[in-house]
Each structure stands twice: as C-alpha cells, then as structure tokens.
CSV table of C-alpha atoms in Angstrom, one decimal:
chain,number,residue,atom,x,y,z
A,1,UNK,CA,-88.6,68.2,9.7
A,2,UNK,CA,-86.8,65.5,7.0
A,3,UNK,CA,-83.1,65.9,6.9
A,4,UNK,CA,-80.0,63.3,6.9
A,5,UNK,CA,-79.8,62.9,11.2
A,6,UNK,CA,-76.8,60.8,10.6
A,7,UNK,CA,-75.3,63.7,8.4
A,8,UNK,CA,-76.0,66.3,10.9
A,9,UNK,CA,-74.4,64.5,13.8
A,10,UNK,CA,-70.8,63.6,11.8
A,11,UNK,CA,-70.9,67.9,10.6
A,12,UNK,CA,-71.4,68.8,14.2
A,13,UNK,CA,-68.0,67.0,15.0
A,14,UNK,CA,-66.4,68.7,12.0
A,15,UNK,CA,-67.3,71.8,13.3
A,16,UNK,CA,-66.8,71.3,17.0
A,17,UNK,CA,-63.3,70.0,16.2
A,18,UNK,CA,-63.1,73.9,13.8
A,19,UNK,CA,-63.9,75.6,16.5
A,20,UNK,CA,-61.6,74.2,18.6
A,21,UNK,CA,-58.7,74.4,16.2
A,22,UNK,CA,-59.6,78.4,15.7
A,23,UNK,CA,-59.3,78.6,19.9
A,24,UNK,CA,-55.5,76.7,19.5
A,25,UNK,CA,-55.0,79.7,17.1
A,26,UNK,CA,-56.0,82.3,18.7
A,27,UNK,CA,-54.2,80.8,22.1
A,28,UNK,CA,-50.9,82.2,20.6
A,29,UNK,CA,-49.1,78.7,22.3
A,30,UNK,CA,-48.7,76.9,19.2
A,31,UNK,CA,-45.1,76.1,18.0
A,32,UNK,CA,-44.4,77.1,14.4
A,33,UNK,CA,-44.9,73.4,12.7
A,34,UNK,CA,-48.0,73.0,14.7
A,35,UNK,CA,-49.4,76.4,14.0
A,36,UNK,CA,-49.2,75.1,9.8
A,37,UNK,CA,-50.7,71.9,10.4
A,38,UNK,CA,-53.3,73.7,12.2
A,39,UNK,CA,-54.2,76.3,9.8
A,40,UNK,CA,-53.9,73.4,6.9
A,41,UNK,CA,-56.7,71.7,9.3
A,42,UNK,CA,-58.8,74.8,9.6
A,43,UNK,CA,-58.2,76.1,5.6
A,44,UNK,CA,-59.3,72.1,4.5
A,45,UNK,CA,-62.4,72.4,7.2
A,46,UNK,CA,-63.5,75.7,6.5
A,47,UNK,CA,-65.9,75.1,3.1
A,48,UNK,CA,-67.7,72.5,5.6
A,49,UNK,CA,-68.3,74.9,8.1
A,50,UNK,CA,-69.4,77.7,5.9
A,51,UNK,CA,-71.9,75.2,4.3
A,52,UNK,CA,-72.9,73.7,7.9
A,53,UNK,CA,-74.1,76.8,8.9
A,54,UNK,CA,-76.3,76.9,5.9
A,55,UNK,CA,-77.5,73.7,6.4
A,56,UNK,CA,-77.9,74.5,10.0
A,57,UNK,CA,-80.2,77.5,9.4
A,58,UNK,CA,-82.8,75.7,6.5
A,59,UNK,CA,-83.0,72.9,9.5
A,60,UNK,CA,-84.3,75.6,11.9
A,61,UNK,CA,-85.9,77.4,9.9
A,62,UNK,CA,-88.2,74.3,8.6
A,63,UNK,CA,-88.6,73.5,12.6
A,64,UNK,CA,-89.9,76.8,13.1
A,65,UNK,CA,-92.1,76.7,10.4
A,66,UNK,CA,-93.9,73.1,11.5
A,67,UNK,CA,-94.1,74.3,14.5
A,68,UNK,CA,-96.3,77.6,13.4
A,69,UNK,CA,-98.1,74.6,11.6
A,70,UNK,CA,-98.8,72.8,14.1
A,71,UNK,CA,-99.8,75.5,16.6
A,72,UNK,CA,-101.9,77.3,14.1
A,73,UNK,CA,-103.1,80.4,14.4
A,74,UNK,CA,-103.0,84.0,11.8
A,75,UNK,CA,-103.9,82.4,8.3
A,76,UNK,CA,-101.1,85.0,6.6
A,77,UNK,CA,-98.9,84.0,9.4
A,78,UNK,CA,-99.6,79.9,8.3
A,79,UNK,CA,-99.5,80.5,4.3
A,80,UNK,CA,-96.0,82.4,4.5
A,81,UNK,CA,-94.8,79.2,6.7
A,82,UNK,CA,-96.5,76.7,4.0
A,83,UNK,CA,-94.3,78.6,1.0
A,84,UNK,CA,-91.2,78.5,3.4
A,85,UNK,CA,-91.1,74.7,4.9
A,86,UNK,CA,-92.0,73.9,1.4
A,87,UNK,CA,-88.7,75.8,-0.6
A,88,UNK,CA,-86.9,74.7,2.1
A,89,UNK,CA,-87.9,70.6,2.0
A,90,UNK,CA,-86.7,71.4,-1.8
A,91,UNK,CA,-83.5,72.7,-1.0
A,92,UNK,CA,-82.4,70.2,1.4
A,93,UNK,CA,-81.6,66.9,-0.6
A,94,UNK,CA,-79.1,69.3,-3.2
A,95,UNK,CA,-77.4,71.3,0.3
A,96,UNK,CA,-77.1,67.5,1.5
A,97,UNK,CA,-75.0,66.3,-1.5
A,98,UNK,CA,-72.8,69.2,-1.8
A,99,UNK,CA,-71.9,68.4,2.4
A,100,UNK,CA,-71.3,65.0,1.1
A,101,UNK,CA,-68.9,65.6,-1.7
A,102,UNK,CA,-67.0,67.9,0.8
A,103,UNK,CA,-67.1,65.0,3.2
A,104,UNK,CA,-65.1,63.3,0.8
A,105,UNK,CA,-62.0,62.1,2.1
A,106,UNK,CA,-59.1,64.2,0.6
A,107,UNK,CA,-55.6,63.4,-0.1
A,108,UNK,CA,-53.7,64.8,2.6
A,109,UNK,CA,-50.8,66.0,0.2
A,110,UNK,CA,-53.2,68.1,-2.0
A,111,UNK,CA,-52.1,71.6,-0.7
A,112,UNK,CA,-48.1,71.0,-0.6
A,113,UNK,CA,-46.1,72.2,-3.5
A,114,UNK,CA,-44.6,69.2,-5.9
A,115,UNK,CA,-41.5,68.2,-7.0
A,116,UNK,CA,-41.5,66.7,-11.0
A,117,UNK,CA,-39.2,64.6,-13.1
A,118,UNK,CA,-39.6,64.3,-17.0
A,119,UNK,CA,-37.9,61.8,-18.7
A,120,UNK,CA,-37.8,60.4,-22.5
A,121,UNK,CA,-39.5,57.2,-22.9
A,122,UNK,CA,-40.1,55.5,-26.2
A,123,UNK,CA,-38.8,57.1,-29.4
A,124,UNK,CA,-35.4,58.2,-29.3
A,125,UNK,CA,-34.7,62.0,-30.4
A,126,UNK,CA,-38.8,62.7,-31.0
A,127,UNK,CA,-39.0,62.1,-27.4
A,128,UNK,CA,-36.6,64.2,-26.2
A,129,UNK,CA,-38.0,66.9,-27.9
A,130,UNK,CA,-41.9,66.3,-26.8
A,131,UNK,CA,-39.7,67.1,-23.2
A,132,UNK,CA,-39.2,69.9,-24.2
A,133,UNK,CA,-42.4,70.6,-25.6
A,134,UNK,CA,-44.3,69.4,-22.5
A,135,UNK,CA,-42.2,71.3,-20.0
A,136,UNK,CA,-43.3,74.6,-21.8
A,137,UNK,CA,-46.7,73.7,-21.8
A,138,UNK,CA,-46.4,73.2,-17.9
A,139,UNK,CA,-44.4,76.5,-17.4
A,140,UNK,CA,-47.8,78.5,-19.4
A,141,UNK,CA,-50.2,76.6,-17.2
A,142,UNK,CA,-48.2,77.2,-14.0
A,143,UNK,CA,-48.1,80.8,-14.7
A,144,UNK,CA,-52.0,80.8,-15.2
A,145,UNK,CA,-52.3,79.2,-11.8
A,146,UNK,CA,-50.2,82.3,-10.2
A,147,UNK,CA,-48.0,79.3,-9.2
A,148,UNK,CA,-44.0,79.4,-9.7
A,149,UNK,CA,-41.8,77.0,-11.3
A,150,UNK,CA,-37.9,76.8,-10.3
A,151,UNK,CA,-35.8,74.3,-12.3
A,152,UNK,CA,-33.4,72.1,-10.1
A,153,UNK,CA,-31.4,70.1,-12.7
A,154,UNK,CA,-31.7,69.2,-16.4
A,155,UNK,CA,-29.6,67.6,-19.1
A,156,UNK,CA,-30.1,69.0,-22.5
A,157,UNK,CA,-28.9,66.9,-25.8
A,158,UNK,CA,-28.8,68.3,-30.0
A,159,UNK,CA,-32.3,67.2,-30.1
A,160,UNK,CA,-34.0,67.9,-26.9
A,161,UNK,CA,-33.9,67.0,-23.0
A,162,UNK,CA,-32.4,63.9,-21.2
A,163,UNK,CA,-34.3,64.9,-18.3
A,164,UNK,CA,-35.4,67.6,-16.4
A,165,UNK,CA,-36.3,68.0,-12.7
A,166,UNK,CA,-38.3,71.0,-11.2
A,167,UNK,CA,-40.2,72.4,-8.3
A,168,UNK,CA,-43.9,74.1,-8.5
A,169,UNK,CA,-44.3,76.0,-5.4
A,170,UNK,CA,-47.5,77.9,-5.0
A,171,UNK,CA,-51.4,77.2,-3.9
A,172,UNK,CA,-52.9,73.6,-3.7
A,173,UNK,CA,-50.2,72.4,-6.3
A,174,UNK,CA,-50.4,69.0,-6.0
A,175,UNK,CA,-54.0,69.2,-5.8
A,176,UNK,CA,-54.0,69.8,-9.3
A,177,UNK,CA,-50.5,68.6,-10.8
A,178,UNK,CA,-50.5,65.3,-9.6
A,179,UNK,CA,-52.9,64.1,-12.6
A,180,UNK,CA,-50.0,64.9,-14.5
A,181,UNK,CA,-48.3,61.8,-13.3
A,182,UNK,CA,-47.8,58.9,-15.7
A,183,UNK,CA,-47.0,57.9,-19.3
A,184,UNK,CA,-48.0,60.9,-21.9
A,185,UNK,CA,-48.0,59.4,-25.7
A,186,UNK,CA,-47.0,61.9,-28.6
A,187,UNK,CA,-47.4,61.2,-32.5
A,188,UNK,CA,-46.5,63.2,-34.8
A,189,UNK,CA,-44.1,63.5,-38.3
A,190,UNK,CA,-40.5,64.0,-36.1
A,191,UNK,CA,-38.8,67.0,-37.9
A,192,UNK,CA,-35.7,64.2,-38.8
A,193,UNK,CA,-38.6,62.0,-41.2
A,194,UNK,CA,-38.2,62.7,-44.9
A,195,UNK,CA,-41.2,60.6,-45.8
A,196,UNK,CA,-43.5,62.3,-43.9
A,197,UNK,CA,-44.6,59.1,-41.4
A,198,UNK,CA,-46.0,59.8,-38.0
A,199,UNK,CA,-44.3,58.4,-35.6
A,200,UNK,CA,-45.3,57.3,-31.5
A,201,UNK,CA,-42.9,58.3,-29.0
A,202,UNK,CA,-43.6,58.6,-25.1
A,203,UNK,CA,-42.1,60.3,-22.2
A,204,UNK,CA,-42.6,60.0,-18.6
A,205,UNK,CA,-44.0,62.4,-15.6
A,206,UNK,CA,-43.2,61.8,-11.5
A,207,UNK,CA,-45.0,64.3,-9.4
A,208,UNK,CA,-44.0,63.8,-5.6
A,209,UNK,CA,-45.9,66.1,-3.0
A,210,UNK,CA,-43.0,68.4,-1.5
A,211,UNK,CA,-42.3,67.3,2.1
A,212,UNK,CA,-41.8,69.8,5.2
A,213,UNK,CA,-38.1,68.3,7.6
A,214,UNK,CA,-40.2,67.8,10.2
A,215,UNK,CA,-42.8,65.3,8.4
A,216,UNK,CA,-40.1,63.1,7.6
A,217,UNK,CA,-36.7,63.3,8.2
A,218,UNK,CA,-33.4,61.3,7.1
A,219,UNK,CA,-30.9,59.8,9.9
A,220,UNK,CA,-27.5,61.7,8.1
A,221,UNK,CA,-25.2,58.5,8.6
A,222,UNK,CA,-27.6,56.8,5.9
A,223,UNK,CA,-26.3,59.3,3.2
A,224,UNK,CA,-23.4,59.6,1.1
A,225,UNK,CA,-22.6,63.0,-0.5
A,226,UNK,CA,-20.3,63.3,-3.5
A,227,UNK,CA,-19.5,66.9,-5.2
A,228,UNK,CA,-18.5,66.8,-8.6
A,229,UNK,CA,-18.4,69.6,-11.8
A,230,UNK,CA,-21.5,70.6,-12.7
A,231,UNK,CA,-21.6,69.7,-16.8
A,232,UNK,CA,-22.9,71.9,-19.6
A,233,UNK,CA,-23.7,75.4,-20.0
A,234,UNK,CA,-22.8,77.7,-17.4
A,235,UNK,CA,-19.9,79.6,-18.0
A,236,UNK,CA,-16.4,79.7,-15.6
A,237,UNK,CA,-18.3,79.2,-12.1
A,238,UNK,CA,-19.4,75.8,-12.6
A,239,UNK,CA,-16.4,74.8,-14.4
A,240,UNK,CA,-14.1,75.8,-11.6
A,241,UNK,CA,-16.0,74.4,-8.7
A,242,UNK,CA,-17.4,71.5,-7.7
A,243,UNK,CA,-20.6,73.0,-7.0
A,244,UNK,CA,-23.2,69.8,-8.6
A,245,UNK,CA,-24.3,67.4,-5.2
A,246,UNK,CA,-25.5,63.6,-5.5
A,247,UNK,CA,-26.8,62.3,-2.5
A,248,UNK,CA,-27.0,58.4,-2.1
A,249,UNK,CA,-29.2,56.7,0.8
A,250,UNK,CA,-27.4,54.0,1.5
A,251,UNK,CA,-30.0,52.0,2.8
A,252,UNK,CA,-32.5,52.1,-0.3
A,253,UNK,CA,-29.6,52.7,-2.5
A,254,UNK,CA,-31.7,55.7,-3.6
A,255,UNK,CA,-30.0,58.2,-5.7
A,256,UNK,CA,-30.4,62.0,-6.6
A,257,UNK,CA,-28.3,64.7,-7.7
A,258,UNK,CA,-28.7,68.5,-8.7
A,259,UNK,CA,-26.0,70.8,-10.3
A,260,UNK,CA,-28.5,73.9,-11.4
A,261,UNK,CA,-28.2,76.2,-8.6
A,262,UNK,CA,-25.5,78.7,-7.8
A,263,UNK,CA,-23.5,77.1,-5.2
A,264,UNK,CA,-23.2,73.8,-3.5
A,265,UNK,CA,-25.3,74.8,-0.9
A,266,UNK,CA,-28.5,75.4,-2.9
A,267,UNK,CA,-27.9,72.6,-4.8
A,268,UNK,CA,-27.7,70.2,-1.8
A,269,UNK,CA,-30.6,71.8,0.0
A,270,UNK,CA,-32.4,71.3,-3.5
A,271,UNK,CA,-31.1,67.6,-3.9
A,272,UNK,CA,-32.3,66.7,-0.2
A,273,UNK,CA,-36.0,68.3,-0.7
A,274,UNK,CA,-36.6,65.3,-3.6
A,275,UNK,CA,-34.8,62.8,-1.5
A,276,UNK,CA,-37.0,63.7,1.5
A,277,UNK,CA,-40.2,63.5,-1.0
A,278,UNK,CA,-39.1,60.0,-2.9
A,279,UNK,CA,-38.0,58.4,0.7
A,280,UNK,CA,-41.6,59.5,2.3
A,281,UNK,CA,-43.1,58.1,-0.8
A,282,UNK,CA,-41.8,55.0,-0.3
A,283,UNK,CA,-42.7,54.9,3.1
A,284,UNK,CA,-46.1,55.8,2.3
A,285,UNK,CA,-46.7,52.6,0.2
A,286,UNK,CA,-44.9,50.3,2.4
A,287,UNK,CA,-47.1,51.2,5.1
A,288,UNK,CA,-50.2,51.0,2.6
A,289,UNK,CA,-48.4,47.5,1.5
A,290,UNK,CA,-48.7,48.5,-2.2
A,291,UNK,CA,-46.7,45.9,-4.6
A,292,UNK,CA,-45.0,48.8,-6.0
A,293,UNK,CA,-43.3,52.1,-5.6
A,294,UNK,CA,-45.7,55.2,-6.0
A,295,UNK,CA,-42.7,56.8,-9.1
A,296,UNK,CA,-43.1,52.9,-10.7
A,297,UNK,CA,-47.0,53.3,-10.6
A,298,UNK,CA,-46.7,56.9,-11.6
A,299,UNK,CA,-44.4,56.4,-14.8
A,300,UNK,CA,-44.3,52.8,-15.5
A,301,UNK,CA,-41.6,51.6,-18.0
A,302,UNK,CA,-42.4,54.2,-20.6
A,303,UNK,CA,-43.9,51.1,-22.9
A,304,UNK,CA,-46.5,53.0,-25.3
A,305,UNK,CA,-49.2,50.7,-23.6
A,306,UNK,CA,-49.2,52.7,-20.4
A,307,UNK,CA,-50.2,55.7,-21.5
A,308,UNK,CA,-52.2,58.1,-19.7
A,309,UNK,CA,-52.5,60.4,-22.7
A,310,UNK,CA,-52.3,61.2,-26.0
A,311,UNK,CA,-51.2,64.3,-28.2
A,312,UNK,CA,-52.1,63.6,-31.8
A,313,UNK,CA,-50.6,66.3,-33.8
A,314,UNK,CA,-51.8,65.5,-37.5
A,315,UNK,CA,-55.2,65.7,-36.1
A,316,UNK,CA,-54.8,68.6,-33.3
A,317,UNK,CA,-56.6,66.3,-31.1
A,318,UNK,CA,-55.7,65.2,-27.2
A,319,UNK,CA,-56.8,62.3,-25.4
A,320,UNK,CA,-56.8,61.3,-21.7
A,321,UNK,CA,-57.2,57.9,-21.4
A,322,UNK,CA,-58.0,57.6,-17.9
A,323,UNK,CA,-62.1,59.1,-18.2
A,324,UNK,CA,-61.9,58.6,-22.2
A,325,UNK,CA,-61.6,62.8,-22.5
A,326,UNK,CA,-60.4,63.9,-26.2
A,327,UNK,CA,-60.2,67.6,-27.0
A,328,UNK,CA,-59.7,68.3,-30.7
A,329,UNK,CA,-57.5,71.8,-29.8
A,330,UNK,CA,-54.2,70.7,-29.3
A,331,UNK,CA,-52.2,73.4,-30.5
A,332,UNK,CA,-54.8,75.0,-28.0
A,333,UNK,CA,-54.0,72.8,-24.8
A,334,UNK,CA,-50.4,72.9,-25.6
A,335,UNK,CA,-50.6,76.6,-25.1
A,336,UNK,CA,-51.0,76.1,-21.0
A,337,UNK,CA,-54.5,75.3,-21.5
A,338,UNK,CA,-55.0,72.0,-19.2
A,339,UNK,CA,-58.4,73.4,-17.0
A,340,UNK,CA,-60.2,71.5,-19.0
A,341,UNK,CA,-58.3,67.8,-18.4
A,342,UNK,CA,-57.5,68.9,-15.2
A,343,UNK,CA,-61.2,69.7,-13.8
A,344,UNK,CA,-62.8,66.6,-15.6
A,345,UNK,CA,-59.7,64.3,-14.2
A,346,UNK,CA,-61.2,65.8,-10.5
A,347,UNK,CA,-65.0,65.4,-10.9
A,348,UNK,CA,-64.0,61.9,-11.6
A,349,UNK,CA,-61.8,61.2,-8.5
A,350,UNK,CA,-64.8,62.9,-6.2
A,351,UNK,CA,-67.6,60.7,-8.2
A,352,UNK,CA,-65.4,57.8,-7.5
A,353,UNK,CA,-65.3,58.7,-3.7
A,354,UNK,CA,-68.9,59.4,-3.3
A,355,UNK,CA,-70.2,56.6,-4.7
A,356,UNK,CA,-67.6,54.6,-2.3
A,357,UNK,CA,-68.3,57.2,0.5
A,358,UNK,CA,-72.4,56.2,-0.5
A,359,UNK,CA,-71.5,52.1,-0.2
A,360,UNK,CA,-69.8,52.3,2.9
C-alpha cells in the first residue's frame, strides 16, 4: 500500500501529543492559564486529528484489501477488493495534501482578539474622512463575523478622525484582521473640490494580536502614569474628573493613552492591554532580529507608495495590491463585504507556506 510513510509518522506525533493534551484536560489539575493554552493546543490540533483518522482508515483499509489480493480466494470476494484498493489509491494523494496544508505552520497569535489604530496619512481633510469611512466598513464586517467591536479612544475634527483606537474581541480575530494591517489608498473627488479633480489620500491600519498578563507582563517601576481631562464630547463627567490615563514606558519611551471609558479605571486597564500588545510586539521582532518594528512594517510612513490597497471611487473598483486582487464593487465591499479580500489574502499565505513546507 502507497502512501506518504514520512507523513504518517510526523501525524502520529500530532495525535499522540492530542491525546495526551485531552488526558491533561480531563485530569482536572490544570491551573486556569494552563487549562487555555491547552485547549488553544487541542482547538488548533483537532482538524488534524479528525483528518488523521480518515487517513488512517483509507491506509487500512487498502492493507486489507492487498492482502485479500494476495491470499486469493472467492472471485466476488477479490473484485469488490479490486474496486476498493483502487478508489482508495485515488483518494490518497488529495487526503495527503489537505494533511499538508493543515501541517502548515500557523501563526500562534491567529485565535487572540486584536487591538487596531487608524490614523490619517496623506491628504489632509480627505483622509480623515476615509477614517471614518473605513472604520464603518470594519464595524459592518465585524458584525458579520459575530465578532464585537469596543472603541477605546478617538479624536474627531470638522472633517473627520484624527485617530481612532479599538478592540475586536471575538473568534480567531486576528486570524482574519490582521491583513488589514498596512497602508490603504483612497481616490476620490473630496466633497471640499469645486472642480471636480480626484484626489489620493492614504490612511494607516496597526492590528496587534491582544496579549493575555501572564504572556507578557510589564515590571510597574518602568511606567509613568499621568491623568488628565478627557477632551471633547462627553458631557459634565469627563469635564470634572480627570478620568483620561497616558501610560509612558520609560524604558522604550513608549507612549499610550485612552480617555473613552467611564472612569479612570477602565480606561487605564484599556491603555495597559495595547501597551502590553505593542511592548510584546517589539519583543517579538527583537528576538526574530527584524530591522524594524512590527507597527513600522505594518503602517509604514503613510507615503502613497506603500500601499496595500486601493479604493477607487470614480470607478467603484478595489484593489489589493499584495496578490494583484481588484473587485469592481466598491460601494459593495465598503458595505462590510471583505470575505472576498480576506479569503484570497489567506489562500495566498498557505500557498506560500506549502510550497516552503514542500522545499524544506
């Protein structure tokens, strides 16, 4: 019987170590952080082990059957065995791939929630408002994940947004948002032109995966908290209290600062959840010695050349530059509609991995 040995050896270990990690479970001695790494372990492992057992069963099944072959014996008995080893030799090379693509190594962060900045970039007002714009298309698609979106601070002008900073909490987040991450290019006539010129304006996206206290955590001596009057709308509370938080780590000199929630409290828990996420991000790539910060990668310097995408309005047409996907159906994207980006922006990452997975 043909199948991938080496293949069949590496699954046996995934599911060995599954097994064991259902017995830790079960044990009822696991500590609460350990019991959610587990089942992170078990929930990532599981679509392996489903499709082992598959796998497993053609494999035996096609043993069985040469082995009727080889014996011989009842000619119904050896036809029905013929049709069988045969379907199943055909099924094997496809069952093979699909264990290979799960194989793929996945980003470790994929299942935590995220934690997103938008910022104007090039073009002034116009960009402001294509904030604005963006945000709402991201609140409709959230909602058609079943995912929830909590705004942490913001900073609106006459025109549009200054910036804005949320949370998405929900399932596999990241896993999905994290494309979202870079340099988004609008053009469009700006409301303010008389002439009726299009005009190119860019903002900028930061997703950062969510990070638990325990994954990483922040001496308290490194940090300097200021409170301070929360500004704009909000009526008497925030104008009486000093209920907005910045938080400086004095060691990176990294700053962050949240005046949206309802009392200092939240919005110092809230300001401490991106510092944990932007701290562990920078951790990550000095341990992966990357030249520069993951946020830097992620949204550049807002130049127009960086673009990761493109929303043409004259021609209700959208472009991702990064696998050369355009959609004419803006107005139809804009509307929450991001599936489509989103699922060819993944096939790409695993075609990417398996054909590395395939070299190695």
């Amino acid at each position: 019987m043909e199948f991938d040995k080496n293949l069949y050896q590496s699954l046996e270990a995934i599911v060995k170590q599954y097994n064991e990690l259902n017995d830790k479970v079960e044990s009822g001695t696991l500590g609460i952080h350990e019991l959610k790494e587990v089942n992170r372990a078990i929930k990532r492992n599981k679509p392996i082990y489903d499709k082992f057992l598959i796998y497993q069963k053609l494999i035996d099944d096609g043993i069985q059957d040469e082995k009727v072959l080889n014996e011989g014996g009842d000619n119904e008995l050896i036809n029905l065995a013929k049709m069988e080893l045969e379907d199943i030799k055909n099924q094997i090379p496809a069952i093979e791939d699909e264990l290979k693509i799960l194989l793929i190594p996945q980003d470790p962060n994929n299942d935590k929630d995220v934690i997103v900045e938008m910022r104007p970039g090039v073009g002034g007002d116009e960009s402001c408002i294509f904030v604005v714009d963006l945000f709402e298309c991201y609140k409709r698609y959230a909602d058609k994940q079943g995912w929830k979106i909590k705004v942490n601070s913001s900073s609106y002008n006459a025109h549009g947004c200054d910036y804005i900073f949320f949370s998405i909490s929900g399932e596999e987040v990241y896993s999905k948002f994290k494309y979202e991450s870079g340099v988004h290019r609008v053009q469009r006539v700006p409301l303010t032109e008389t002439k009726g010129r299009v005009h190119t304006s860019t903002i900028t996206v930061a997703v950062l995966p969510e990070v638990d206290p325990v994954e990483f955590t922040i001496n308290p001596s490194d940090l300097r908290i200021d409170t301070y009057r929360a500004g704009g709308a909000g009526g008497q509370h925030v104008n009486r209290t000093e209920s907005a938080v910045r938080i400086t780590h004095l060691p990176t000199n990294v700053v962050v600062a949240c005046q949206d929630g309802r009392s200092q409290i939240e919005n110092r828990e809230t300001a401490m959840n991106l510092l944990r996420a932007k701290l562990y991000n920078k951790y990550l790539e000095e341990q992966q010695n990357e030249v520069s910060s993951l946020r830097k990668s992620q949204v550049g310097n807002g130049e127009r050349s960086e673009k990761i995408r493109t929303y043409n309005y004259p021609q209700n047409r959208v472009t991702d530059h990064r696998i050369g996907l355009t959609l004419n159906k803006l107005d139809y994207v804009m509307m929450g509609n991001l599936d489509e980006i989103v699922n060819g922006l993944i096939a790409n990452e695993q075609e990417e991995k398996l054909s590395q997975l395939k070299n190695s």
